[in-house]
Structures are given as structure tokens and as C-alpha cells.
XYZ file of C-alpha atoms in Angstrom:
606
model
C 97.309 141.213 150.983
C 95.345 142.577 148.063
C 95.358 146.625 148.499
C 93.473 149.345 146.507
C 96.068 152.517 145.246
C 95.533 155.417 143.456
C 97.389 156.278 140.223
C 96.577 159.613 138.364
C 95.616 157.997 134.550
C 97.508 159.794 131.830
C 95.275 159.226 128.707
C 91.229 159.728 128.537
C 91.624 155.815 127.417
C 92.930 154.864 130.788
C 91.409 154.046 133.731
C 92.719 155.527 136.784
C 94.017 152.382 139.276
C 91.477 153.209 142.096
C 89.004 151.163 143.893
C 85.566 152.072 142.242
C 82.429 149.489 141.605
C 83.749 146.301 140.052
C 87.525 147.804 139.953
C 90.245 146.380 142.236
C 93.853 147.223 141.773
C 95.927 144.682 142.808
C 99.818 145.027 143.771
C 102.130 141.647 143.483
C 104.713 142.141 145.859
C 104.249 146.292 144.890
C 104.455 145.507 141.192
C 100.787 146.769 139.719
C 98.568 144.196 138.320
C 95.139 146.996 137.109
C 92.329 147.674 135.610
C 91.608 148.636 132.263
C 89.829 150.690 130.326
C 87.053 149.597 128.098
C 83.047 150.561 126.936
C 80.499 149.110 129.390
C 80.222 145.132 128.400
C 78.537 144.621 125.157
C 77.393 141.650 126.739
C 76.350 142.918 130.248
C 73.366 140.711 131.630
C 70.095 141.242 131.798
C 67.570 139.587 134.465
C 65.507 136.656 133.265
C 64.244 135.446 136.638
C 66.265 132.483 136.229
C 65.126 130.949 139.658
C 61.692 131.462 139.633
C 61.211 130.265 135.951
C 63.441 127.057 135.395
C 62.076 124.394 134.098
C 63.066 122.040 136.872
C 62.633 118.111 136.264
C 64.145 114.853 135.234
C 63.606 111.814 132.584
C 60.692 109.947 132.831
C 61.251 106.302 133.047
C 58.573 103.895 132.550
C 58.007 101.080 134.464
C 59.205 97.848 133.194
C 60.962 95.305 132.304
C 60.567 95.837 128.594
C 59.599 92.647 126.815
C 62.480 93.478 124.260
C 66.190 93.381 126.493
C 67.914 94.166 123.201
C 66.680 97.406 122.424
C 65.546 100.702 124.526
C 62.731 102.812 123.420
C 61.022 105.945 124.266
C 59.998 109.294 123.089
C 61.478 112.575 123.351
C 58.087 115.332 123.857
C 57.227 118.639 124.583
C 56.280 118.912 128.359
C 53.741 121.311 127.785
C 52.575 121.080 131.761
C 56.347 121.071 132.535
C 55.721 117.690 134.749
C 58.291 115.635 132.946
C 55.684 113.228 132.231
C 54.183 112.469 128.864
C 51.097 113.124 129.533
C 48.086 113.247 126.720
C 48.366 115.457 124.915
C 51.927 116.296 124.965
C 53.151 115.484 121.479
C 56.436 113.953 120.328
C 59.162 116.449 118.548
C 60.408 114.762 115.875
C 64.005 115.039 113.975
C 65.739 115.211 118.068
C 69.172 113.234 118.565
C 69.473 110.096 121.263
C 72.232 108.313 121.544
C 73.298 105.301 123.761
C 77.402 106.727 123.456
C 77.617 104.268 120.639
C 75.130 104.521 118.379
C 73.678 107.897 117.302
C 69.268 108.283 115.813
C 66.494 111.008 115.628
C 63.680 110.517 116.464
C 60.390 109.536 114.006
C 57.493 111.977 113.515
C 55.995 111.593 116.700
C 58.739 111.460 118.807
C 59.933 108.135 119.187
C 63.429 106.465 118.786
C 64.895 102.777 119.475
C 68.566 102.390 120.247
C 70.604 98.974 120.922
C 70.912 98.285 124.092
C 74.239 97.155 125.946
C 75.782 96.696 128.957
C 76.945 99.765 131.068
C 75.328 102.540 128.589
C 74.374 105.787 129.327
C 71.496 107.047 126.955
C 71.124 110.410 126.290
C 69.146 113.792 124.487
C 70.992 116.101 122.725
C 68.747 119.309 123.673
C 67.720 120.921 120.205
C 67.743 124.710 119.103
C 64.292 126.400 120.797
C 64.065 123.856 123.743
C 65.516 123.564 127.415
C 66.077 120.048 129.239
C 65.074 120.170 132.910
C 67.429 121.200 135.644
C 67.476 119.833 139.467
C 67.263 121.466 142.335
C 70.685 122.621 141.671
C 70.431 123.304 138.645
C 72.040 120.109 137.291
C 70.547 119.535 133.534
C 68.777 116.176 133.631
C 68.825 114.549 130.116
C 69.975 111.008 130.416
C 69.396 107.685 131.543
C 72.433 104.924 132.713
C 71.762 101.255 132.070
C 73.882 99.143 134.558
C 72.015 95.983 135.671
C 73.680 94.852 138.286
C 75.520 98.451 139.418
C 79.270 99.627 139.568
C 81.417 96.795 141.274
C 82.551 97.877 144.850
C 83.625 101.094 144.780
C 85.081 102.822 147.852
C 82.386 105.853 146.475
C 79.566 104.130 145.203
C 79.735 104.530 141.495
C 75.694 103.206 139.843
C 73.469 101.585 141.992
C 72.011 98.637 140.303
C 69.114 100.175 137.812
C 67.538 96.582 136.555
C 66.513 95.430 133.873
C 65.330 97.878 130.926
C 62.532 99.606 131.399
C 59.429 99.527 129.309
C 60.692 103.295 128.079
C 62.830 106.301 128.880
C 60.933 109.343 127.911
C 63.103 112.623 127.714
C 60.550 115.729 127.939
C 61.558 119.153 126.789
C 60.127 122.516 127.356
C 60.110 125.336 124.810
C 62.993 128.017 125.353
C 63.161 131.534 123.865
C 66.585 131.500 125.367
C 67.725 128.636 123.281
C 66.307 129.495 120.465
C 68.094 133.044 120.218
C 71.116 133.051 117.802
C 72.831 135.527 120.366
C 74.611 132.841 122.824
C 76.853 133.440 126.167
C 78.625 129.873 126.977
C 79.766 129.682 130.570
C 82.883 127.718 130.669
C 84.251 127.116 133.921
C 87.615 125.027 134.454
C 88.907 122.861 137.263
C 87.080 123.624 140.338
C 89.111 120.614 141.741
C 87.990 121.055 145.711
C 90.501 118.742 147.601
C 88.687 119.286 151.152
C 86.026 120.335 152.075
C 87.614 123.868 153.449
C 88.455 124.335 149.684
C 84.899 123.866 148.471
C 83.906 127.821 149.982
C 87.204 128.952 148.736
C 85.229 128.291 145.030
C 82.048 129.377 146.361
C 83.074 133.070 147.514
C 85.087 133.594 144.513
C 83.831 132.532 140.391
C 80.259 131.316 141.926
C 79.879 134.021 143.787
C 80.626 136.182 140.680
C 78.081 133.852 138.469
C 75.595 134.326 140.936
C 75.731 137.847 140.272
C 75.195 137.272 136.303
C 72.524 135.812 134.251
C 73.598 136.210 130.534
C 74.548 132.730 130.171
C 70.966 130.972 130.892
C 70.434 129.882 127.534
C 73.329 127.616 126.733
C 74.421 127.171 130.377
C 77.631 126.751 132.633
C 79.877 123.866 131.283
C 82.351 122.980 133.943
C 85.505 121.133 132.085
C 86.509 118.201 134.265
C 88.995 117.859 137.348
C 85.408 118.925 139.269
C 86.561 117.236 142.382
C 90.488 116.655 143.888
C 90.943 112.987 144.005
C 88.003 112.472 146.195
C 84.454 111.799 144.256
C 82.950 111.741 148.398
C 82.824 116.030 147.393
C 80.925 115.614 144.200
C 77.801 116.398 146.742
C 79.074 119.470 148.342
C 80.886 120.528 144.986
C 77.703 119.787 143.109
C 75.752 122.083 145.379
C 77.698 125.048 144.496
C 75.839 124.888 140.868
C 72.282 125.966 142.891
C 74.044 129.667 142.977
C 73.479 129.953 138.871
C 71.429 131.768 136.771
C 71.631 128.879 134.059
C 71.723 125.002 133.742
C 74.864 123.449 134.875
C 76.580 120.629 133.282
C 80.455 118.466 133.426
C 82.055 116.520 131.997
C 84.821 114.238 133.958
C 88.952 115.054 134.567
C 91.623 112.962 135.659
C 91.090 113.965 139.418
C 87.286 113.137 138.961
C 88.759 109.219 138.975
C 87.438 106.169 140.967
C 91.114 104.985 141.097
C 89.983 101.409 142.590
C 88.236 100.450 139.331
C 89.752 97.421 138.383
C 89.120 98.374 134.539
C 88.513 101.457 132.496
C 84.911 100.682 131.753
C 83.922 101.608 135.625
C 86.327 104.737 136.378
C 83.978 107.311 135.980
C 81.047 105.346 137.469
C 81.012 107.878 140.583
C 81.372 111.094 138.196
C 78.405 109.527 136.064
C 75.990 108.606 139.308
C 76.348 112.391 140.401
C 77.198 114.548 137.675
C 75.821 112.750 134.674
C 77.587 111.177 131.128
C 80.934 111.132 130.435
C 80.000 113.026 127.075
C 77.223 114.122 125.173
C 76.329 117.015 123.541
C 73.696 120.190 122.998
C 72.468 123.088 120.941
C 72.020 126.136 121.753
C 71.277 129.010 119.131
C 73.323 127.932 116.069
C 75.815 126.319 118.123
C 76.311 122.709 118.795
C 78.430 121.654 121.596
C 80.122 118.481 121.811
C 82.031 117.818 125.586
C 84.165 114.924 125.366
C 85.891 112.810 127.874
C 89.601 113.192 126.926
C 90.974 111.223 129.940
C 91.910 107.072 129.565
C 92.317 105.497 132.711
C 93.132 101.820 133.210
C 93.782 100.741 137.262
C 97.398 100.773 138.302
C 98.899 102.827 135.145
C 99.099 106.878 134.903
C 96.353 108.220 133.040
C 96.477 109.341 129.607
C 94.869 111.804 127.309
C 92.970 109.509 125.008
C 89.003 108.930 123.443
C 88.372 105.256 123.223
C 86.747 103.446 120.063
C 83.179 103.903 121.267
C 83.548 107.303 122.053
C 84.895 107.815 118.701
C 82.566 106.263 117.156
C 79.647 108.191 119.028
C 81.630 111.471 117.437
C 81.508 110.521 114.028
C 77.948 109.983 114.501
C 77.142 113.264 116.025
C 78.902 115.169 114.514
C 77.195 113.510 110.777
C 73.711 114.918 112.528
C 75.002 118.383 112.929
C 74.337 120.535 109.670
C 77.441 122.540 108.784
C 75.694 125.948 108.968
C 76.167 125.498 112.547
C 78.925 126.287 114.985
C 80.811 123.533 117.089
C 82.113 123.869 119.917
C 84.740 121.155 121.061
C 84.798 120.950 124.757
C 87.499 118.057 126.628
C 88.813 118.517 129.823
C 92.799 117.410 128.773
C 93.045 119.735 125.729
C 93.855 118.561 122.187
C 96.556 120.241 121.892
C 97.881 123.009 124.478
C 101.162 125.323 124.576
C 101.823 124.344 128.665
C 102.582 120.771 127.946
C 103.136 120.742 123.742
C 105.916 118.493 124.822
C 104.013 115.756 126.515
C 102.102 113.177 124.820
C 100.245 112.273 128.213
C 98.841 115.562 128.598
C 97.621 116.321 124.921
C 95.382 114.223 123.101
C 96.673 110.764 121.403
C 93.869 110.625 118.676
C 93.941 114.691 117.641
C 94.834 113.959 114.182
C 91.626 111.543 113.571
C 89.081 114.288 115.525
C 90.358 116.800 113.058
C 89.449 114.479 110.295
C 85.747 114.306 111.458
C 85.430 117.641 112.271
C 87.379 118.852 108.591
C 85.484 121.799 106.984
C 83.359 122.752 110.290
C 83.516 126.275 112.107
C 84.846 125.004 115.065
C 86.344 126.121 118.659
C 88.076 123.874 120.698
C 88.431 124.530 124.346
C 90.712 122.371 127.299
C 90.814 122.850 131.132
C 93.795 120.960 132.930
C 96.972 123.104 132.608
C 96.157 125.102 135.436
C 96.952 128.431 132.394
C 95.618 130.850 129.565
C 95.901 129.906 126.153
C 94.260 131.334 123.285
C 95.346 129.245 120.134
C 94.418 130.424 116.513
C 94.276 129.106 113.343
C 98.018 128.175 111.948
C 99.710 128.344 115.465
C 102.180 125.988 116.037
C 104.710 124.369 118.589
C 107.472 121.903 117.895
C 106.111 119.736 120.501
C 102.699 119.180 117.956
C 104.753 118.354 115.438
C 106.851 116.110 116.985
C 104.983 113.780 118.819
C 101.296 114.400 116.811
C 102.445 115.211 113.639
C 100.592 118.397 113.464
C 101.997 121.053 112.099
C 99.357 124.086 112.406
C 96.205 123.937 114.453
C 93.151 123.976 111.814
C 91.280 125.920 114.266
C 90.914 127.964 117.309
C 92.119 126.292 121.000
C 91.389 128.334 123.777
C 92.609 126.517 127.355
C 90.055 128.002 129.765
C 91.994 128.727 132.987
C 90.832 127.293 136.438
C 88.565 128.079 138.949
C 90.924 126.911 141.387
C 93.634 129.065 139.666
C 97.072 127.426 141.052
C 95.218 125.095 143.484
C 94.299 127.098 145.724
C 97.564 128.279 146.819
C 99.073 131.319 147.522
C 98.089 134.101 150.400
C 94.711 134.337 151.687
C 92.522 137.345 150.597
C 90.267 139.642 152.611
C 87.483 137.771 149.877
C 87.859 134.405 151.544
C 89.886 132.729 149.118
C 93.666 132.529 148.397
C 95.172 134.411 145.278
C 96.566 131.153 143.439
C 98.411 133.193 140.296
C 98.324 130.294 137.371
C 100.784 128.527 136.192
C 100.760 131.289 133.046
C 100.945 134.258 135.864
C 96.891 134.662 135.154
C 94.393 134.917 137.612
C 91.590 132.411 138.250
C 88.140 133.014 136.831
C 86.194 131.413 134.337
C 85.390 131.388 129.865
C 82.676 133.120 128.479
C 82.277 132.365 124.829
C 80.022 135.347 123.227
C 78.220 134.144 120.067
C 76.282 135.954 117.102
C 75.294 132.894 115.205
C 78.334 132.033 114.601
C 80.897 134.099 114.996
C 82.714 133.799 118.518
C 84.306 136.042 121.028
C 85.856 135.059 124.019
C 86.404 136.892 127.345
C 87.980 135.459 130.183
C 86.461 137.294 133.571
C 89.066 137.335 137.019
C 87.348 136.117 139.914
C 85.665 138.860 141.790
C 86.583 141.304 138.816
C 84.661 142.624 135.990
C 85.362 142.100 132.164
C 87.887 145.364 132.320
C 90.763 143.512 134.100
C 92.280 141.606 130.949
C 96.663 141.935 131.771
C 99.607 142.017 134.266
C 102.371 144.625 133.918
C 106.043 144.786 135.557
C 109.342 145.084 134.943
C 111.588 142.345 134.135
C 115.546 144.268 135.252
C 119.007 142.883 135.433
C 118.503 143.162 139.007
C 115.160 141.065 138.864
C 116.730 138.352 137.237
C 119.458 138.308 140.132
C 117.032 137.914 142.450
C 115.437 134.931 140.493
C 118.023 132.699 139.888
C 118.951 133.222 143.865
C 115.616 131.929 144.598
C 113.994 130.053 142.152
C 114.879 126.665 144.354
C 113.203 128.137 147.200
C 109.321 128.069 145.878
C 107.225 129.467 148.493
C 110.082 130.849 151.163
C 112.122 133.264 149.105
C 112.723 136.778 150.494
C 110.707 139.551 148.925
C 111.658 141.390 145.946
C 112.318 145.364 147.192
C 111.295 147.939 144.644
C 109.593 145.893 142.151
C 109.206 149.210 139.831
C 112.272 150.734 140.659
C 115.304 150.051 137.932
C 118.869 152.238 137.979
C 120.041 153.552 135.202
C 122.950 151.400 135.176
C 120.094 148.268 134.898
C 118.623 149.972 131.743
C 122.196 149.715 129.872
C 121.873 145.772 130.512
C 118.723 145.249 129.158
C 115.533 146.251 131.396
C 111.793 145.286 129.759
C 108.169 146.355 130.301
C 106.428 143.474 130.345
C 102.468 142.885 129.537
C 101.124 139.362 130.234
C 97.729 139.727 128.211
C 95.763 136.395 129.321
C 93.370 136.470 126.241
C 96.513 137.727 123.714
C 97.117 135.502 121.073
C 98.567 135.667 117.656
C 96.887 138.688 115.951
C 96.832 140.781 119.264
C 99.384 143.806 119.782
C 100.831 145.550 122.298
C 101.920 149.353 121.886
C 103.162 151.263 124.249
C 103.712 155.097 125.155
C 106.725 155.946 127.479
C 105.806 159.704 128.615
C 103.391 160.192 126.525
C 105.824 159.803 123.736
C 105.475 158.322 120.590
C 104.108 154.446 120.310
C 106.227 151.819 120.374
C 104.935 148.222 119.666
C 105.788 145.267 121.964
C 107.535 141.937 120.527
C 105.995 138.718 122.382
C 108.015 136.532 123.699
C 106.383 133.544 121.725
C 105.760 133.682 118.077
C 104.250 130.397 118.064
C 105.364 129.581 114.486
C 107.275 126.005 115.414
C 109.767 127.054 118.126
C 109.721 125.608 121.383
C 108.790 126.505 125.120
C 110.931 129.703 125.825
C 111.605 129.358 129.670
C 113.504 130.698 132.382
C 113.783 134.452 133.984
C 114.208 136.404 130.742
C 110.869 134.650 129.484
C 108.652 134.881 132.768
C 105.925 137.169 134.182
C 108.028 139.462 136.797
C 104.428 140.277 138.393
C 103.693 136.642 138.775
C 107.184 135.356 139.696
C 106.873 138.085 142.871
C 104.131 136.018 144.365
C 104.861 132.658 143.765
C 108.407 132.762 144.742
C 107.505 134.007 148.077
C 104.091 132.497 149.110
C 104.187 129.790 147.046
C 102.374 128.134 144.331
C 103.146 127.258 140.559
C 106.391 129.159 138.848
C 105.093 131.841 135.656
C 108.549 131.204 133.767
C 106.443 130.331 130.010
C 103.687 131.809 128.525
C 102.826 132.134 125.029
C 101.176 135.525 126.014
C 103.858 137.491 127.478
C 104.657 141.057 125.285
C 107.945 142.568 126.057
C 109.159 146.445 124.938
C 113.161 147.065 126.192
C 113.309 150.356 128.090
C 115.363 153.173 126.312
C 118.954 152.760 128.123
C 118.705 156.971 128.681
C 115.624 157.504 130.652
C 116.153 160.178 133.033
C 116.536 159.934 136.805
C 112.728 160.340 138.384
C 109.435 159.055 137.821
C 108.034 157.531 134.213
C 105.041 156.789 133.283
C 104.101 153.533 130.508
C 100.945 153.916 129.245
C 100.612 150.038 127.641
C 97.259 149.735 124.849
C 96.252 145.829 124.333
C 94.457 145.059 121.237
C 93.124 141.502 120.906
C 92.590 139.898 118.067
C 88.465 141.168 117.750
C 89.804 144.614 118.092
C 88.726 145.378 121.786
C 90.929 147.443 123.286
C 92.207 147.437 127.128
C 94.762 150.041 128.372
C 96.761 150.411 131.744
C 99.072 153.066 133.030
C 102.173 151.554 134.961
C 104.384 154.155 137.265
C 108.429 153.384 137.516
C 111.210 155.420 139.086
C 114.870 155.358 137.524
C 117.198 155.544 139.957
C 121.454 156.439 139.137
């Protein structure tokens, strides 16, 4: 179980590892995963009455058929009365985006827009700087309109019902927003929810929406929840879907490869289900000076594995939006499979096929780039690179940020049960689950990744990684979920120091630019050496590479296997410590400067 201790903190900069409001200590198998240290959030939520004053809605779609089958027409407007109908009055907002996923216009002076029409479209508003579209009673933001005549083929879930012909118009009303219109931006991302059952759906409920519901500094620009929303089984999109009523915000997703109807018999209807309850498979929004684009990474055809892919028309739709966006503005790139990620930079399935071209359209733009998926942490900068990106894409140096968000499942769900009503599920990366918050100022970003039931404090793992841990590893790393308990997980004998002991600090949000110093004793500083320079090596893997902390859980209650990370910092122990009790006292700077520091306790043993 998850249990509170006391530690005595050894620096005014560190936080003692007690249970206090919004502090947990947790202990991995006894090794000490705490708190740290920082200022009260610069970002720290203010209420705006989110429930009472949404501007709750949908599209208003005019009676038809329209004369003209060729072409769809409508208005986007200012819903003064906040009815969602045009009503006199109400004028048109001119110079607004529409797009049918193909084809990409603004609208005229007053308003209106005409796009070609096609088969199996999905038209859609991309919400403007100063304006909010409606939200549902769940909070769902309602901007689009699907065009299927005839509806999905049989489905075992549904997919479209049949909508008809075209209508005489679809009419997208707006309402003004101070909250969109500030240039000071908080960008809920949340990754995989991915609810298998529906006993796993209030596993996600009392843990990151349970936390959201508690915050309400991202109701400008919203909750953005990165694919994989479901586990397999669109029948949960409803209760899933229902979880989004808990925010302070609009909610919005965009499809992963578990959010499949896997008895499509082509590609064109495998999101059909995703799209009838969730909305398009991309589209984008502005929000302050920041234009997000959320793009549908994953190419399924029936009866082959998926792959991480945009087809034609969705590339085409890019080029198009992103040729509407001026490039004073921010953009931020969000895809369920990532570009490009560090967890599988060897796998051409799990990355993007076409990342070379979307660099090409978005060449000279601030841009961050953000990928659910891996079940990890990653927080890519500019220049990083893996010899799996080179290899297979070609790319030598990412051109911008990449920041893998982390799950709201964490490791599926697995793991021990906490008191909270969920189970622990350590990542893949030995992180935690919780969710992305990007913090914007115009357009400068900074990104925080908050634990589940945790405040922003909580930012890193420490252990030790000893001669004797490694033992224990390799004795047990076939037994996954079954292996004995590792005794005295901060306890190392001096003959263990000779043969190579480390402090280890798994910083979630570390990247290149971050540091790690450390104080033994309140000694002098020594500075930590990660693990993974990310300048063209490979995956380092194994014992000598992994998260001790992390190992301790998964080995014995089950659950992914922490043996890679590119954010794992490492100082070796001096080989003549003195029998008796040491104290590390381990400083994390990330790469904006904010600092987080922890206190770890060890004994040395002859």
C-alpha cells in the first residue's frame, strides 16, 4: 500500500516527506518516491464558475435538402442569446476557418462560407481567438457537422446513423470568451484513459478527473484527451465520455488505435464509432495566441496491424490549415501515436511514417509537438536525437520540442490497489500517471506534468541502484508480477559501494538542458550524469539503466518493466562512506529553471 513517513528535511529548500495538504510520500517496496519543494504554483487556479456559466449548445442545422448536393453552406455567427440559433440579429464573424477535412476557407464579411461537399465528410469550425464553441451536457465541445448519407455500414457499435441528404445549411454559432481571448493559456492534455471494462472506467474517475475537477485554470483552451480513449471496446465511449461532465473546461479527443471499429471492412469507416460520440478525427482551435492542430496519427485497414500514418486528405487538410495560421502564433501539434518518441525510436509502426513531410509544412513555426501511446514521459527538445530516427525516418535532430504526455491509465491499470480507489500502474518510464498541462504566455511554453492525486510539487523518483539490486534483478526479471520482494531497498554494504552503487533520480519532465546536483551530507555538490545523452546513441536497457524505485513494484505486483528512460540521472556513491545513516539531498533543475528538491535517507552497512 501507499503509506505516509516522516523524514526530518536537511536544507530550508527541502520539503520534509510528511503527509500535509496536497503532499503524499510514497514508498516503492520501502524505496522513497517524495515530494518536493517548490513556490506555490505560478499557475494555481482561480474560480470562474465554470458550471454555471458555459456556454452549452450545438450546431445549428437547417432543414433541407439543399437544392445544391455539391456544395454545403452556412454561416459561422455570434450567438449573442447563446441559443445556437441564428437568430436576427445575430451577425456573421467574418475571416473564421471551416473546413470539410479536405478543403480549408474563411468565411466572407458576414459570416458565410461554401465548401465541396463529398461523401463521408465531417465539416468543421476552427474556434477563433476571443470566442468559445458550445459544450454538451458533458462538456463535450460541439463544433462540427458529419455528412454520411446513408450511415456507417454494419458496425457491431453503431458508427453514423444515416444523416440524409445535405441540409439547406450548417450554421456554427459562437459566443464571445474573455477566456479565449487572454494570451495567458493553460492546455489540459490528458493521455490514454483507455477504460477496458467498465470497473476500470471509476478507476479514471477517482484519480486525474477527480484531480481536474478540483481545478479550473484550463477553461479557456480546454482538456484535449490524446486518443486510446476507450480499450478496444467503443460500447464505453458513453460511460467514458461522461467522465468529461467533472471539468471545469470544454473537453475534446481525438481517436487512438484502441478507439478502433476493428470490423470496418476499409479504413474510410474505422473511426465511424469514435466520430458519432466523440466528434472528428482532427481539427483544430485557437486559443490566446496559440493554434492547436490534433491529428489522427493512426492508419487502420481491416485484417492488418495498425500503423502510425496521416493519409493524403488529412495531409492535405494540414497544409491548408496550417497556410491560415499567421506565424506570430504558437502551434501546438497534438497526435495520439507520436511523431517521433524515445520508447519505440526503433519501430516504424509506432512513430509516424510521414514525419519528414509534417516538418516541411510546419518549417519556420514555433511549434510543440505532443504524443500519447507509449504508456511513458518524454520531454524531447530541439536537436535531440536517437539512432532509431535516423535510421528508419531519416531524421537526424528533432526541429522542435516533443513532449509524450504520459497516461491516465498509467501502466493499464495495473499494479496494487490504493486506499484512493485506483491501482498504482508505475509507467513504462517508472513515472506515475497523471496528465500535461502546457502553461502559455503568448507564446512561450512551459510544461508541467501533475501525478494523479498529487500537486505540481511531486516532479521525481529516487533509489538506489547496488550490486546487490542488480542480483536481485536478473533473478527475477522473468518473473513479472510474482517476484519476491526486494529487502532493504536503501540499505547498501560497504563492500557494494566498491562495485559500483548509484543514486538514482528519475525526473519525469527532465530533458536535455535539465541537471541534477546532488549533496551527500551536506557536502559539497556533485552533478549527476544521465543515463541518456540523446545525441544519436541507442536505447540503453537492462538493470544498470533502469529506475530501481520502479523496478521494486513492477517486478512484484506486476505491470510494465522501467529498464529505459531517457530521464534517468545517475551520481556513483563515494566507495568510503562510513558505516551509519546518510543523507542525499538531490536539487532538479529543468530546463525553465524551476527547481524541485528531495532528501533521500540510506544506511551503509560493513
Amino acid at each position: 500500500m501507499v503509506n505516509p513517513i516522516t523524514t526530518p528535511s536537511k536544507s530550508p529548500s527541502a520539503r520534509p516527506l510528511a503527509l500535509t495538504a496536497g503532499t503524499l510520500a510514497l514508498i516503492f517496496g520501502g524505496v522513497v518516491l517524495s515530494p518536493a519543494a517548490t513556490a506555490a504554483p505560478e499557475n494555481a487556479p482561480t474560480d470562474t464558475g465554470w458550471a454555471a456559466s458555459a456556454y452549452r449548445g450545438g450546431v445549428e442545422v437547417v432543414e433541407g435538402p439543399d437544392a445544391d448536393q455539391e456544395t454545403l453552406d452556412g454561416s459561422v455567427f455570434d450567438d449573442q442569446n447563446k441559443n445556437s440559433v441564428q437568430d436576427d440579429g445575430e451577425r456573421g464573424l467574418g475571416g473564421v476557418t471551416v473546413s470539410n477535412g479536405r478543403d480549408v476557407v474563411t468565411t466572407d464579411s458576414q459570416g458565410r462560407y461554401e465548401l465541396p461537399a463529398f461523401e463521408n465528410m465531417t465539416v468543421f469550425a476552427t474556434q477563433p481567438r476571443g470566442y468559445q464553441v458550445p459544450v454538451d451536457e458533458n462538456n463535450v465541445a460541439q463544433f462540427y457537422y458529419h455528412h454520411l448519407p446513408e450511415g456507417s455500414p454494419e458496425l457491431e457499435h453503431g458508427g453514423i446513423a444515416p444523416t440524409g441528404a445535405l441540409p439547406d445549411a450548417v450554421n456554427f454559432p459562437l459566443a464571445k470568451s474573455s477566456l479565449t481571448q487572454s494570451p495567458e493559456q493553460h492546455c489540459l492534455i490528458g493521455g490514454d484513459i483507455q477504460t477496458y471494462t467498465p470497473e476500470e472506467v471509476p478507476f479514471a474517475r477517482a484519480g486525474a478527473f477527480a484531480d481536474l475537477a478540483e481545478r479550473t485554470d484550463y477553461a479557456g483552451c480546454g482538456a484535449l484527451f490524446i486518443g486510446d480513449v476507450v480499450g478496444d471496446d467503443p460500447g464505453l465511449y458513453p460511460q467514458t465520455r461522461e467522465l468529461t461532465s467533472m471539468l471545469n473546461g470544454p473537453a475534446r479527443f481525438l481517436p487512438g488505435n484502441h478507439d478502433l471499429d476493428f470490423d470496418a471492412a476499409s479504413s474510410e469507416h474505422s473511426f465511424d464509432s469514435f466520430r458519432a460520440n466523440l466528434g472528428p478525427e482532427y481539427y483544430s482551435y485557437d486559443a490566446g495566441k496559440t493554434h492547436v492542430v490534433a491529428l489522427n496519427t493512426v492508419e487502420y485497414k481491416s485484417g492488418t496491424p495498425y500503423n502510425g500514418a496521416l493519409d493524403e486528405r488529412q495531409l492535405e487538410w494540414l497544409r491548408n490549415d496550417i497556410a491560415q495560421v499567421p506565424e506570430n502564433k504558437l502551434i501546438v501539434l497534438a497526435a495520439h501515436i507520436p511523431l517521433l518518441d524515445y520508447a519505440d525510436q526503433g519501430s516504424s509502426k509506432h512513430q509516424v511514417d510521414q514525419v519528414k513531410e509534417i516538418y516541411q509544412i510546419l518549417e519556420g513555426r514555433e511549434v510543440v509537438a505532443l504524443g500519447g501511446h507509449t504508456h511513458s514521459i518524454e520531454n524531447l527538445r530541439e536537436g535531440d536525437s536517437m539512432a532509431g530516427w535516423s535510421d528508419i525516418f531519416g531524421v537526424d535532430g528533432l526541429p522542435f520540442t516533443h513532449i509524450t504526455a504520459g497516461a491516465i491509465s498509467g501502466d493499464w491499470y495495473s499494479g496494487r490497489m490504493l486506499p484512493e480507489g485506483y491501482p498504482l500502474a508505475v509507467q513504462r518510464d517508472g513515472g506515475l500517471p497523471g496528465v500535461l498541462t502546457l502553461d502559455i504566455k503568448n507564446t512561450e511554453v512551459k510544461e508541467r506534468f501533475t501525478v494523479r492525486g498529487e500537486d505540481d510539487s511531486l516532479q521525481m523518483a529516487l533509489g538506489l541502484n547496488t550490486p546487490r539490486y542488480r542480483g536481485w534483478y536478473a533473478e527475477n526479471v522473468d518473473n513479472k508480477g510474482s517476484a519476491p520482494e526486494f529487502a532493504d531497498p536503501l540499505t547498501v554494504s560497504q563492500e557494494d559501494l566498491a562495485n559500483q552503487t548509484w543514486l538514482t533520480t528519475n525526473f519525469w519532465m527532465g530533458s536535455t538542458g535539465s541537471t541534477v546536483d546532488v549533496k551527500i551530507d551536506g557536502g559539497d555538490t556533485a552533478e549527476a550524469v544521465r543515463t541518456q545523452q540523446m545525441q544519436g546513441e541507442g536505447q540503453l536497457v537492462g538493470a544498470e539503466w533502469s529506475d530501481p524505485t520502479a523496478v521494486q513494484e513492477q517486478l512484484v505486483h506486476g505491470g510494465s518493466l522501467a529498464d529505459r528512460m531517457m530521464h534517468l540521472w545517475r551520481l556513483e556513491l563515494p566507495a568510503d562512506l562510513a558505516v551509519g545513516e546518510h543523507t542525499a539531498e538531490v536539487t532538479a533543475t529543468d530546463v525553465h529553471g524551476r527547481e524541485f528538491t528531495e532528501t533521500l535517507t540510506f544506511q551503509v552497512t560493513k
